[in-house]
Short mmCIF file of C-alpha atoms and ligand atoms in Angstrom, two decimals:
data_model
loop_
_atom_site.label_atom_id
_atom_site.label_comp_id
_atom_site.label_asym_id
_atom_site.label_seq_id
_atom_site.Cartn_x
_atom_site.Cartn_y
_atom_site.Cartn_z
CA MET H 1 276.60 -103.59 -178.67
CA ILE H 2 274.53 -106.24 -180.26
CA GLN H 3 271.50 -107.59 -178.74
CA LYS H 4 269.20 -111.03 -178.75
CA PRO H 5 266.76 -111.08 -181.83
CA ARG H 6 263.40 -109.83 -180.36
CA GLY H 7 260.95 -112.23 -178.91
CA THR H 8 264.12 -114.38 -177.34
CA GLN H 9 265.36 -114.27 -173.54
CA ASP H 10 268.24 -114.83 -172.06
CA LEU H 11 267.49 -116.74 -168.46
CA PHE H 12 270.34 -116.21 -166.37
CA LEU H 13 271.25 -116.78 -162.61
CA ASN H 14 267.24 -117.59 -160.29
CA ASN H 15 266.07 -117.27 -163.40
CA SER H 16 268.06 -120.49 -164.79
CA LYS H 17 267.62 -122.52 -161.72
CA GLU H 18 263.23 -122.00 -161.63
CA TRP H 19 263.00 -122.58 -166.19
CA ASN H 20 265.41 -126.04 -164.36
CA THR H 21 263.29 -126.25 -161.65
CA VAL H 22 260.18 -126.42 -164.14
CA GLU H 23 261.43 -128.88 -166.27
CA GLU H 24 263.08 -131.10 -163.72
CA LYS H 25 259.27 -131.08 -161.71
CA PHE H 26 257.80 -132.22 -165.44
CA ARG H 27 260.10 -135.06 -165.33
CA LYS H 28 259.11 -136.17 -162.00
CA VAL H 29 255.62 -136.00 -163.52
CA LEU H 30 255.99 -137.88 -166.58
CA ASN H 31 258.26 -140.58 -164.78
CA VAL H 32 255.46 -141.85 -162.40
CA PHE H 33 252.99 -141.88 -165.72
CA ASN H 34 255.02 -144.02 -166.89
CA TYR H 35 256.42 -141.45 -170.50
CA GLY H 36 259.67 -142.08 -171.62
CA GLU H 37 261.39 -138.83 -173.42
CA ILE H 38 261.32 -138.65 -177.21
CA ILE H 39 264.53 -136.24 -178.98
CA THR H 40 264.31 -135.24 -182.50
CA PRO H 41 265.93 -132.27 -184.07
CA MET H 42 264.84 -128.79 -184.00
CA PHE H 43 264.76 -128.61 -186.96
CA GLU H 44 262.76 -130.34 -190.23
CA SER H 45 261.84 -130.56 -193.65
CA LYS H 46 259.13 -127.06 -194.65
CA GLU H 47 256.95 -129.69 -195.22
CA LEU H 48 256.28 -131.72 -192.83
CA PHE H 49 254.69 -128.72 -191.28
CA VAL H 50 252.89 -127.65 -194.76
CA ARG H 51 250.88 -131.02 -194.29
CA GLY H 52 251.31 -132.17 -190.90
CA VAL H 53 250.34 -128.53 -188.93
CA GLY H 54 247.84 -127.51 -192.53
CA ASP H 55 248.60 -124.17 -194.68
CA SER H 56 245.40 -122.01 -193.93
CA SER H 57 247.35 -122.24 -189.88
CA ASP H 58 249.29 -119.25 -188.43
CA ILE H 59 251.86 -120.79 -187.75
CA VAL H 60 252.34 -122.66 -191.00
CA SER H 61 250.86 -119.43 -192.91
CA LYS H 62 253.06 -116.71 -191.55
CA GLU H 63 255.33 -117.47 -189.02
CA MET H 64 257.64 -120.59 -189.66
CA TYR H 65 261.47 -118.98 -189.39
CA GLU H 66 262.48 -121.43 -193.30
CA PHE H 67 265.59 -121.38 -194.88
CA THR H 68 267.12 -123.46 -197.37
CA ASP H 69 270.33 -125.73 -196.52
CA ARG H 70 273.64 -125.50 -199.35
CA LYS H 71 271.76 -127.65 -200.67
CA GLY H 72 268.69 -125.37 -201.68
CA ARG H 73 266.02 -127.90 -199.03
CA GLU H 74 263.61 -125.92 -197.43
CA PHE H 75 263.55 -126.38 -193.88
CA VAL H 76 261.98 -124.03 -191.45
CA LEU H 77 263.48 -123.94 -187.56
CA ARG H 78 260.22 -126.75 -185.78
CA PRO H 79 256.79 -124.30 -184.57
CA GLU H 80 255.60 -127.27 -182.69
CA GLY H 81 256.69 -130.97 -182.18
CA THR H 82 254.03 -133.03 -182.17
CA ALA H 83 254.65 -133.08 -186.17
CA PRO H 84 258.22 -133.94 -185.61
CA THR H 85 257.14 -136.54 -182.93
CA VAL H 86 255.21 -138.13 -185.99
CA ARG H 87 257.44 -137.92 -188.35
CA ALA H 88 260.11 -140.12 -185.84
CA LEU H 89 256.93 -142.57 -185.25
CA ILE H 90 256.78 -143.52 -188.60
CA GLU H 91 260.32 -143.29 -189.50
CA ASN H 92 261.46 -145.17 -186.52
CA LYS H 93 258.73 -147.80 -186.99
CA LEU H 94 258.09 -146.65 -183.09
CA TYR H 95 253.82 -147.91 -184.19
CA ILE H 96 254.59 -151.43 -184.44
CA PRO H 97 252.39 -154.04 -181.52
CA GLU H 98 253.72 -154.09 -179.06
CA ASN H 99 254.70 -150.36 -178.52
CA LEU H 100 251.42 -149.57 -178.28
CA PRO H 101 249.50 -146.74 -176.43
CA TYR H 102 253.20 -145.53 -176.88
CA LYS H 103 253.66 -142.93 -174.48
CA ALA H 104 256.09 -139.54 -175.61
CA PHE H 105 256.97 -136.24 -173.97
CA TYR H 106 259.65 -133.69 -175.41
CA ILE H 107 261.36 -130.53 -173.87
CA GLY H 108 262.77 -128.23 -176.23
CA PRO H 109 262.61 -124.31 -178.32
CA ILE H 110 259.99 -124.17 -180.89
CA PHE H 111 260.01 -121.24 -183.26
CA ARG H 112 257.18 -118.86 -184.00
CA TYR H 113 257.36 -115.78 -185.94
CA GLU H 114 254.51 -113.63 -183.97
CA ARG H 115 254.39 -110.21 -182.47
CA PRO H 116 255.84 -111.05 -179.25
CA GLN H 117 254.17 -109.50 -176.31
CA ALA H 118 254.94 -110.64 -172.10
CA GLY H 119 254.06 -114.93 -172.35
CA ARG H 120 254.42 -115.13 -175.92
CA TYR H 121 258.00 -114.90 -177.87
CA ARG H 122 259.21 -115.82 -181.13
CA GLN H 123 261.91 -118.43 -179.31
CA PHE H 124 259.64 -120.47 -175.76
CA ASN H 125 259.38 -123.81 -175.07
CA GLN H 126 257.52 -126.71 -174.50
CA LEU H 127 257.07 -129.51 -172.09
CA GLY H 128 255.23 -131.80 -175.30
CA VAL H 129 252.79 -134.84 -174.48
CA GLU H 130 251.97 -137.91 -177.10
CA VAL H 131 250.06 -140.57 -176.70
CA PHE H 132 249.79 -142.33 -180.16
CA GLY H 133 247.60 -145.97 -180.33
CA VAL H 134 244.06 -145.07 -177.85
CA ASP H 135 241.74 -143.21 -178.65
CA SER H 136 238.91 -143.61 -175.56
CA ILE H 137 237.29 -141.33 -172.81
CA GLY H 138 239.49 -142.61 -170.36
CA ASN H 139 243.20 -141.34 -172.20
CA ASP H 140 241.23 -137.38 -172.70
CA VAL H 141 240.35 -136.89 -169.10
CA GLU H 142 244.26 -138.92 -168.22
CA LEU H 143 245.74 -136.89 -170.36
CA ILE H 144 244.07 -133.87 -168.41
CA THR H 145 244.50 -134.42 -165.02
CA LEU H 146 248.15 -135.06 -166.08
CA SER H 147 247.99 -131.44 -167.13
CA GLN H 148 246.65 -130.83 -163.87
CA SER H 149 248.95 -132.64 -161.84
CA PHE H 150 251.96 -130.52 -163.42
CA LEU H 151 250.19 -127.88 -161.98
CA ASN H 152 249.68 -129.54 -159.09
CA GLU H 153 253.47 -130.64 -158.38
CA LEU H 154 254.86 -126.26 -159.50
CA ASN H 155 251.42 -125.74 -156.45
CA ILE H 156 249.75 -123.20 -158.83
CA ASN H 157 246.58 -124.20 -158.12
CA LYS H 158 244.30 -121.13 -158.05
CA ASP H 159 242.66 -118.50 -161.89
CA ILE H 160 243.47 -121.73 -163.25
CA ILE H 161 239.74 -123.20 -166.24
CA VAL H 162 240.06 -125.75 -168.90
CA GLU H 163 238.21 -125.21 -171.00
CA ILE H 164 237.31 -128.43 -173.40
CA ASN H 165 234.66 -128.60 -176.19
CA TYR H 166 234.82 -131.91 -179.55
CA LEU H 167 236.23 -130.73 -182.60
CA ILE H 168 233.18 -132.85 -185.21
CA SER H 169 234.56 -134.21 -188.26
CA GLY H 170 233.83 -135.85 -191.22
CA ASP H 171 230.38 -135.62 -192.78
CA GLU H 172 229.15 -133.15 -190.09
CA ARG H 173 232.00 -131.29 -190.74
CA LYS H 174 230.97 -129.66 -193.29
CA ALA H 175 228.14 -129.21 -193.06
CA TYR H 176 228.15 -127.42 -190.31
CA GLU H 177 230.71 -125.67 -191.93
CA ILE H 178 228.34 -124.75 -194.32
CA GLU H 179 225.63 -123.26 -191.63
CA LEU H 180 229.15 -120.74 -190.11
CA LYS H 181 229.04 -119.96 -193.64
CA LYS H 182 225.58 -119.28 -194.29
CA TYR H 183 225.54 -116.73 -190.98
CA LEU H 184 229.21 -115.21 -191.33
CA ALA H 185 227.99 -113.89 -194.70
CA SER H 186 225.61 -111.67 -193.20
CA PHE H 187 228.38 -109.81 -191.64
CA ASN H 188 230.54 -107.34 -193.38
CA ASP H 189 232.88 -105.57 -191.82
CA LEU H 190 235.03 -108.92 -190.79
CA CYS H 191 239.00 -108.08 -189.82
CA ALA H 192 241.79 -109.03 -192.91
CA ASP H 193 242.15 -112.54 -190.70
CA CYS H 194 238.37 -113.93 -190.39
CA GLN H 195 238.40 -112.19 -194.39
CA THR H 196 240.91 -115.35 -195.23
CA ARG H 197 239.94 -118.24 -193.13
CA ILE H 198 236.51 -118.22 -194.01
CA ASN H 199 237.29 -120.03 -197.18
CA LYS H 200 240.49 -121.31 -195.25
CA ASN H 201 239.72 -123.31 -192.12
CA VAL H 202 235.66 -121.38 -191.62
CA LEU H 203 236.26 -122.58 -188.45
CA ARG H 204 238.58 -120.23 -186.38
CA ILE H 205 236.95 -116.82 -187.55
CA LEU H 206 235.27 -118.55 -183.62
CA ASP H 207 238.29 -117.72 -181.72
CA CYS H 208 239.13 -114.92 -183.79
CA LYS H 209 241.07 -112.07 -180.81
CA ILE H 210 239.24 -108.85 -182.73
CA ASP H 211 235.59 -110.38 -184.79
CA GLY H 212 235.39 -113.49 -181.64
CA ALA H 213 233.04 -111.83 -179.60
CA LYS H 214 230.63 -111.06 -182.49
CA PHE H 215 229.82 -114.63 -183.51
CA ASN H 216 228.07 -115.57 -179.89
CA TYR H 217 224.71 -115.90 -181.70
CA ALA H 218 226.91 -118.21 -184.65
CA PRO H 219 225.17 -121.58 -185.21
CA LYS H 220 227.38 -123.78 -182.69
CA MET H 221 229.47 -126.85 -183.83
CA PHE H 222 227.92 -129.18 -180.94
CA GLU H 223 224.57 -129.02 -182.21
CA PHE H 224 226.06 -130.43 -185.37
CA ALA H 225 228.05 -133.42 -183.08
CA SER H 226 226.54 -137.03 -183.66
CA GLU H 227 224.58 -138.30 -180.32
CA GLU H 228 227.45 -140.11 -179.79
CA ASN H 229 229.98 -137.22 -179.95
CA LYS H 230 227.55 -134.85 -177.64
CA LYS H 231 228.02 -138.11 -175.29
CA ARG H 232 231.94 -138.22 -175.41
CA LEU H 233 231.64 -134.35 -174.55
CA ASN H 234 229.07 -134.71 -171.60
CA ILE H 235 230.99 -137.07 -169.91
CA THR H 236 234.24 -136.17 -170.12
CA TYR H 237 233.17 -133.20 -168.47
CA ASN H 238 231.27 -135.05 -165.72
CA GLN H 239 234.26 -137.08 -165.42
CA LEU H 240 236.95 -133.99 -165.08
CA LYS H 241 233.81 -133.09 -162.10
CA ASP H 242 233.83 -136.20 -160.23
CA LEU H 243 237.96 -135.65 -160.88
CA ALA H 244 237.39 -132.05 -158.97
CA ILE H 245 239.24 -129.80 -161.71
CA ASN H 246 238.20 -127.04 -162.44
CA ALA H 247 236.50 -127.33 -165.77
CA GLN H 248 234.07 -126.19 -168.44
CA ILE H 249 232.49 -126.96 -171.79
CA ASN H 250 233.35 -123.90 -174.34
CA PHE H 251 232.25 -124.70 -177.33
CA ASN H 252 234.11 -122.46 -179.72
CA LEU H 253 237.33 -123.21 -178.57
CA VAL H 254 238.85 -124.54 -181.51
CA ARG H 255 242.57 -124.70 -181.83
CA GLY H 256 244.99 -123.04 -184.77
CA LEU H 257 247.30 -126.49 -186.36
CA ASP H 258 244.76 -128.34 -188.10
CA TYR H 259 244.93 -131.82 -186.84
CA TYR H 260 242.68 -132.06 -184.07
CA THR H 261 240.23 -133.48 -184.30
CA GLY H 262 238.09 -134.40 -181.15
CA LEU H 263 238.08 -133.66 -177.63
CA VAL H 264 240.53 -130.28 -177.92
CA PHE H 265 241.63 -128.37 -174.33
CA GLU H 266 242.89 -125.07 -172.78
CA PHE H 267 244.62 -124.82 -169.43
CA LYS H 268 243.90 -121.41 -168.52
CA ASN H 269 245.91 -118.88 -166.78
CA THR H 270 241.78 -116.56 -166.47
CA LYS H 271 244.43 -113.49 -164.33
CA ILE H 272 246.50 -113.07 -167.91
CA ASP H 273 244.56 -114.99 -170.64
CA GLN H 274 246.84 -116.55 -172.03
CA ALA H 275 247.19 -120.83 -172.18
CA ILE H 276 249.78 -121.86 -170.39
CA ILE H 277 248.87 -125.72 -171.39
CA ALA H 278 247.20 -126.96 -174.88
CA GLY H 279 245.66 -130.45 -176.56
CA GLY H 280 243.56 -132.49 -178.17
CA SER H 281 243.69 -135.58 -180.00
CA TYR H 282 244.11 -135.73 -184.10
CA ASN H 283 243.26 -139.32 -185.49
CA ASN H 284 243.97 -138.63 -188.26
CA LEU H 285 247.27 -137.39 -188.60
CA VAL H 286 249.68 -140.31 -188.66
CA GLU H 287 248.11 -141.38 -192.16
CA GLN H 288 247.79 -138.50 -193.21
CA LEU H 289 252.29 -137.88 -192.94
CA GLY H 290 252.34 -141.47 -194.30
CA GLY H 291 252.00 -143.83 -191.42
CA PRO H 292 249.66 -146.32 -190.27
CA SER H 293 245.79 -145.09 -189.37
CA LEU H 294 246.19 -144.80 -185.53
CA PRO H 295 244.36 -142.77 -183.27
CA ALA H 296 246.74 -139.54 -180.75
CA SER H 297 246.22 -137.79 -178.45
CA GLY H 298 248.89 -135.12 -176.73
CA PHE H 299 249.29 -130.98 -175.39
CA ALA H 300 252.03 -129.26 -174.86
CA ILE H 301 252.83 -126.87 -171.63
CA GLY H 302 254.19 -123.29 -172.52
CA ILE H 303 257.52 -123.38 -169.53
CA GLU H 304 257.61 -119.59 -170.41
CA ARG H 305 254.03 -119.22 -169.81
CA ILE H 306 254.39 -121.04 -166.73
CA MET H 307 256.87 -118.79 -165.01
CA LEU H 308 254.89 -115.82 -165.71
CA THR H 309 252.13 -118.25 -163.84
CA LEU H 310 254.22 -118.75 -161.34
CA SER H 311 255.57 -114.76 -160.76
CA GLU H 312 251.86 -113.31 -160.72
CA GLN H 313 250.86 -116.10 -158.00
CA ASN H 314 253.78 -115.33 -156.98
CA ILE H 315 255.24 -118.72 -155.86
CA SER H 316 258.99 -120.17 -155.74
CA VAL H 317 259.38 -123.00 -157.14
CA LEU H 318 263.63 -122.41 -156.02
CA THR H 319 264.81 -125.22 -153.42
CA ASP H 320 267.56 -123.54 -150.68
CA GLN H 321 271.02 -123.68 -152.29
CA GLU H 322 272.88 -123.20 -148.91
CA LEU H 323 276.30 -124.69 -148.98
CA ASP H 324 277.83 -127.10 -147.03
CA LEU H 325 280.91 -124.99 -146.99
CA PHE H 326 282.49 -122.23 -148.30
CA ILE H 327 285.89 -122.23 -147.83
CA ILE H 328 288.44 -118.83 -147.82
CA PRO H 329 291.79 -119.91 -149.04
CA LEU H 330 295.18 -117.31 -147.30
CA SER H 331 297.68 -117.99 -149.06
CA GLU H 332 299.63 -120.29 -152.31
CA ALA H 333 300.13 -123.66 -149.87
CA ALA H 334 296.17 -122.57 -148.40
CA GLN H 335 295.23 -122.32 -151.90
CA VAL H 336 296.69 -126.24 -153.22
CA LEU H 337 294.75 -127.55 -149.41
CA THR H 338 291.80 -125.55 -150.62
CA ASN H 339 291.10 -127.49 -154.07
CA LYS H 340 292.24 -130.99 -152.34
CA LEU H 341 289.64 -130.55 -150.26
CA LEU H 342 287.37 -128.95 -152.67
CA LEU H 343 287.95 -132.39 -154.38
CA ASP H 344 287.03 -134.61 -152.16
CA ALA H 345 284.03 -132.62 -150.90
CA ARG H 346 282.88 -133.52 -154.61
CA THR H 347 283.27 -135.99 -154.75
CA ASN H 348 281.14 -137.10 -151.35
CA ASN H 349 278.16 -135.24 -153.12
CA LEU H 350 279.31 -132.21 -150.64
CA LYS H 351 278.26 -127.88 -151.80
CA VAL H 352 281.03 -126.75 -152.03
CA ASP H 353 282.65 -123.49 -153.73
CA THR H 354 286.43 -121.13 -153.13
CA ASN H 355 287.51 -117.78 -154.09
CA TRP H 356 289.91 -118.10 -155.72
CA ASN H 357 290.40 -113.66 -155.81
CA ILE H 358 290.67 -113.25 -151.51
CA LYS H 359 293.22 -112.06 -150.63
CA ASN H 360 292.77 -111.53 -147.01
CA LEU H 361 290.64 -112.52 -144.10
CA LYS H 362 287.95 -109.40 -144.37
CA ALA H 363 287.45 -110.14 -148.44
CA GLY H 364 286.71 -113.90 -147.52
CA PHE H 365 284.61 -113.22 -145.32
CA LYS H 366 282.33 -110.48 -147.48
CA ALA H 367 283.14 -113.04 -150.23
CA ALA H 368 281.38 -115.77 -147.66
CA LYS H 369 278.89 -113.30 -146.55
CA ARG H 370 277.91 -114.03 -150.34
CA VAL H 371 277.14 -117.25 -150.50
CA ASN H 372 274.86 -118.48 -148.33
CA ALA H 373 277.18 -121.04 -147.11
CA LYS H 374 276.39 -123.05 -144.25
CA ASN H 375 279.64 -123.65 -142.64
CA ILE H 376 283.44 -121.40 -143.52
CA ILE H 377 286.66 -122.77 -142.97
CA VAL H 378 289.30 -120.28 -143.13
CA ILE H 379 293.11 -121.89 -144.03
CA GLY H 380 296.10 -120.21 -143.29
CA ASP H 381 300.18 -121.11 -143.11
CA ASN H 382 299.03 -122.01 -139.18
CA SER H 383 295.82 -124.09 -139.17
CA ILE H 384 298.56 -125.70 -142.50
CA SER H 385 301.01 -126.18 -139.90
CA ASN H 386 299.30 -127.72 -136.92
CA ASN H 387 297.18 -130.11 -138.66
CA ASP H 388 294.20 -127.43 -136.57
CA TYR H 389 291.63 -126.08 -138.42
CA SER H 390 288.28 -124.23 -137.51
CA ILE H 391 285.44 -124.25 -139.15
CA LYS H 392 282.78 -122.28 -137.93
CA CYS H 393 278.85 -122.39 -138.28
CA GLN H 394 277.02 -119.31 -139.48
CA GLU H 395 273.59 -120.87 -138.37
CA THR H 396 274.35 -121.70 -134.30
CA GLY H 397 277.77 -119.31 -134.20
CA GLU H 398 280.27 -122.59 -132.81
CA SER H 399 283.48 -123.23 -134.41
CA VAL H 400 284.84 -127.64 -134.51
CA SER H 401 288.40 -127.79 -134.77
CA LEU H 402 289.48 -130.51 -137.00
CA LYS H 403 292.20 -132.71 -138.59
CA PHE H 404 292.63 -131.42 -142.15
CA GLU H 405 291.33 -136.01 -142.78
CA GLU H 406 289.12 -134.96 -140.67
CA ILE H 407 287.10 -131.89 -142.91
CA VAL H 408 284.70 -134.08 -144.86
CA LYS H 409 283.45 -136.60 -143.32
CA TYR H 410 282.32 -133.88 -140.37
CA LEU H 411 280.32 -131.96 -143.19
CA LYS H 412 278.85 -135.82 -143.98
CA GLY H 413 277.85 -136.22 -140.11
CA GLU H 414 279.77 -138.68 -139.81
CA LYS H 415 281.84 -137.20 -136.84
CA LYS H 416 280.72 -135.73 -133.88
CA ASN H 417 281.44 -132.52 -133.49
CA GLU H 418 283.82 -133.56 -129.93
CA LYS H 419 285.68 -130.15 -129.37
CA ASN H 420 283.65 -127.51 -130.19
CA THR H 421 286.32 -124.50 -129.22
P1 HAM S 1 249.83 -124.17 -179.10
O1 HAM S 1 248.98 -123.84 -178.02
O2 HAM S 1 250.77 -124.33 -180.33
O3 HAM S 1 249.93 -126.58 -179.58
O4 HAM S 1 250.82 -124.37 -177.89
C1 HAM S 1 251.07 -125.16 -177.11
C2 HAM S 1 251.31 -124.07 -175.15
O5 HAM S 1 252.46 -123.70 -176.17
C3 HAM S 1 250.54 -122.79 -175.37
O6 HAM S 1 249.78 -123.54 -175.14
C4 HAM S 1 251.38 -121.77 -174.55
O7 HAM S 1 251.61 -122.32 -173.64
C5 HAM S 1 252.63 -122.28 -175.36
N1 HAM S 1 252.66 -120.50 -177.47
C6 HAM S 1 252.44 -121.12 -178.04
N2 HAM S 1 253.11 -120.15 -178.13
C7 HAM S 1 253.62 -119.13 -177.78
C8 HAM S 1 254.52 -118.42 -177.74
N3 HAM S 1 254.02 -118.33 -179.09
N4 HAM S 1 255.26 -117.78 -177.14
C9 HAM S 1 255.36 -118.02 -175.39
N5 HAM S 1 255.04 -119.56 -175.36
C10 HAM S 1 253.51 -120.42 -176.75
C11 HAM S 1 250.72 -126.96 -180.00
O8 HAM S 1 252.41 -126.90 -180.26
C12 HAM S 1 250.13 -128.77 -179.98
N6 HAM S 1 251.87 -129.24 -180.40
C13 HAM S 1 250.18 -129.02 -178.67
C14 HAM S 1 249.10 -130.24 -179.38
C15 HAM S 1 249.78 -131.95 -178.78
N7 HAM S 1 248.70 -130.67 -179.26
C16 HAM S 1 248.54 -132.16 -179.34
N8 HAM S 1 249.56 -132.99 -178.81
#
C-alpha cells in the first residue's frame, strides 16, 4: 500500500470540517479587522528564503524542500509565508503611499523538513498576517489583540500565555552578542546546534531546547537595550494587561527566523508546550529584499496546533450540519422525481440528499437514520399517481401530506402544516 509522506496528514469527515471552520473563523476575524487577502505561489526561488529568513536559521539550513526545475533553476516549497509576502509587495509595488499601511493575510500550506511529532508536521498550514508601513506600539498591541480575538472566536480561553520580548538590533545587538559569547565560552558541553549557532546566530542559543535551561545567568538582552526600547516593551506589556491579555515578558524569547528587529511574541499552549501563534516586527526585511525602507510586522498561526488545542481542550467548533430533507426513492419513476426535488430544493439553499443505492423502504430508513435529517420523504409509485407525499419530521414524529409542488415551500417554512396526518 502506498502511504502518505511522513509528517503529512489526510483530513476527512469531521476533521476536514473542523479545519474549514477554523479557516472561516479566521476570515471572519480578519474581515472585521479590515485586512485583505494575499495569495502567493506555493514555491518560490530558494534565494528568497536564504536572503529573507537567513541561512543561519534551521529553516533555511536544514529544513527546506528544495528542487531544481527542468531549466536548472533552484526552487523551494515555501517554508514560511513572510518572505513571499514581502517579495509580492516589492514585485507588485504594493508599497505605494496610497496603499499604506498595507494589511494582508494569507492562508496555505507550509513545508519544513522537521522531525515529526504531535503538532509538528512536514506539511502544515499557516494563517498569516502582515502589516507594512507602520511601526508603533499601537500596531504591536493591535496585532496581539487580533491573535487573541481569533482564539476567543474559537473559545480557546485556558492554558494560553502570550510571551513577549524586544529584540535589540544594530550596535546594541553587537555589544550584547560580544558579552553573550564571553559568557558562553565557559561552557564546554554545548550541544552540536549551539556550537554552530555561537558563530552564526548566537541569540538563538538562548531558546535551545537542549541547552536553554543552562543559561539562566546569561547576560540579559534587555539590559543592552536603549532606554527608549526598554520603555516600549514595558508600555506594550502594560497595555496588553489593560486589555486583559495574559501577557508575560520573557527576556530569553528569540525567534527561529533571522528577520525580527523589535517586538517578538508567541502565544503558547502551556499544556502541550508549543507555540500556536508567533510573530513580531521585521523592519529591515523589505529593504533587504530590494524594496524601500518600510517597517513591517506580523504573525502566523499554525492551524494544526489550533486543532490540537481544540481537541485537547474538548472544544467542538462544528455547527449542526443537519439535512433539511432526506429522500427515499422506491422506483425508477421515483428516482426521476427525486432529482427534480433535489435540484429545486438545493437551488433554494436547502440541504437535501438521497442515497441512490436504496432498494426498499427498510434500507431507506436505515440510510436516513445514518445521515441525521430533519425530515424524511418516501417517494413511491402511489404517491406519484396521487400527487400526495408524506413528509415526516424526525423530531416530532409527525407527518404532513403535501402535493409535489408544495414540498420546497413547506421546507422553507412558507407553507403552513395544514393537513397533519
Ligand atoms: P514560525 O514561528 O516559524 O513563524 O511559525 C508560526 C507558527 O506556525 C508556529 O507558532 C506554529 O503554530 C506553526 N508551525 C511552525 N512549524 C510547524 C510545524 N512543523 N508543524 C505544525 N505547525 C508549525 C513564521 O513562520 C513567521 N513567518 C511568522 C511571522 C509572520 N512573523 C512575522 N510575520
